[in-house]
């Protein structure tokens, strides 16, 4: 099965992809598409209403630090005509803070526990994603760049790809759940990254101190971009990032 689903970009100059999603056959919920998240996600009030009960509570870690979350399972999770069964779901009020930062209400998120079952294509130009089951033939349209990726860890399945920053190789994470390209201070100190004063950047678990700047050249495979806007994290672990204007990248 293959389905093409339109999406909206919300958040103004720092946009995220939002899609209508159904949990347990309920009403459509606005959910952020987050390839950097290990699970699908729901607000607690929506989880109660839609019958997604918490089975356990544990500590999770987002870009901004640790956060307590409940974990349950949705009988079904549907995006367009694509429906998955028995999908693990995080239940947390963290989405409210992220919604406030975006200026748009979010009810949930679509992460690895759903996306790992399909082929995913994100088309920013057409504002649509395509989901396909593994038995579907691969889209015959030629890609500008193709390269293999790895997953960072079974419990933190970030999509890692090789990149070049001013001729220096790094591994970056593809994360559609971040609205700007983010690098660690060590990467920022390599090329002549033009920066500004540190400012707050909203992430799961809290606010991250970061400074905006510009990377002269950023390349993935045979595709490269000059003068890519980025943010350099001042503290914490190396992070992920994405945007419609540059591409989804972060140092790891």
PDB file of N, CA and C in Angstrom, residues 193-197 211-214 234:
ATOM      1  N   UNK A 193      32.302  29.648  11.283  1.00  0.00           N
ATOM      2  CA  UNK A 193      30.873  29.823  11.455  1.00  0.00           C
ATOM      3  C   UNK A 193      30.603  31.180  12.079  1.00  0.00           C
ATOM      4  N   UNK A 194      29.863  32.013  11.335  1.00  0.00           N
ATOM      5  CA  UNK A 194      29.550  33.335  11.825  1.00  0.00           C
ATOM      6  C   UNK A 194      28.399  33.234  12.807  1.00  0.00           C
ATOM      7  N   UNK A 195      28.603  33.646  14.070  1.00  0.00           N
ATOM      8  CA  UNK A 195      27.598  33.472  15.094  1.00  0.00           C
ATOM      9  C   UNK A 195      27.148  34.767  15.715  1.00  0.00           C
ATOM     10  N   UNK A 196      26.156  34.642  16.597  1.00  0.00           N
ATOM     11  CA  UNK A 196      25.627  35.774  17.328  1.00  0.00           C
ATOM     12  C   UNK A 196      25.504  35.373  18.785  1.00  0.00           C
ATOM     13  N   UNK A 197      24.940  36.232  19.593  1.00  0.00           N
ATOM     14  CA  UNK A 197      24.787  35.941  21.012  1.00  0.00           C
ATOM     15  C   UNK A 197      23.856  34.750  21.216  1.00  0.00           C
ATOM     16  N   UNK A 211      23.346  29.541  19.812  1.00  0.00           N
ATOM     17  CA  UNK A 211      23.654  30.785  19.107  1.00  0.00           C
ATOM     18  C   UNK A 211      23.456  30.582  17.617  1.00  0.00           C
ATOM     19  N   UNK A 212      22.724  31.474  16.947  1.00  0.00           N
ATOM     20  CA  UNK A 212      22.540  31.340  15.496  1.00  0.00           C
ATOM     21  C   UNK A 212      23.821  31.668  14.749  1.00  0.00           C
ATOM     22  N   UNK A 213      24.007  31.074  13.599  1.00  0.00           N
ATOM     23  CA  UNK A 213      25.195  31.335  12.791  1.00  0.00           C
ATOM     24  C   UNK A 213      25.024  30.836  11.374  1.00  0.00           C
ATOM     25  N   UNK A 214      26.114  30.827  10.625  1.00  0.00           N
ATOM     26  CA  UNK A 214      26.087  30.449   9.215  1.00  0.00           C
ATOM     27  C   UNK A 214      27.270  29.537   8.916  1.00  0.00           C
ATOM     28  N   UNK A 234      25.211  25.471  23.096  1.00  0.00           N
ATOM     29  CA  UNK A 234      26.235  25.872  24.055  1.00  0.00           C
ATOM     30  C   UNK A 234      26.468  24.829  25.135  1.00  0.00           C
TER      31      UNK A 234
END
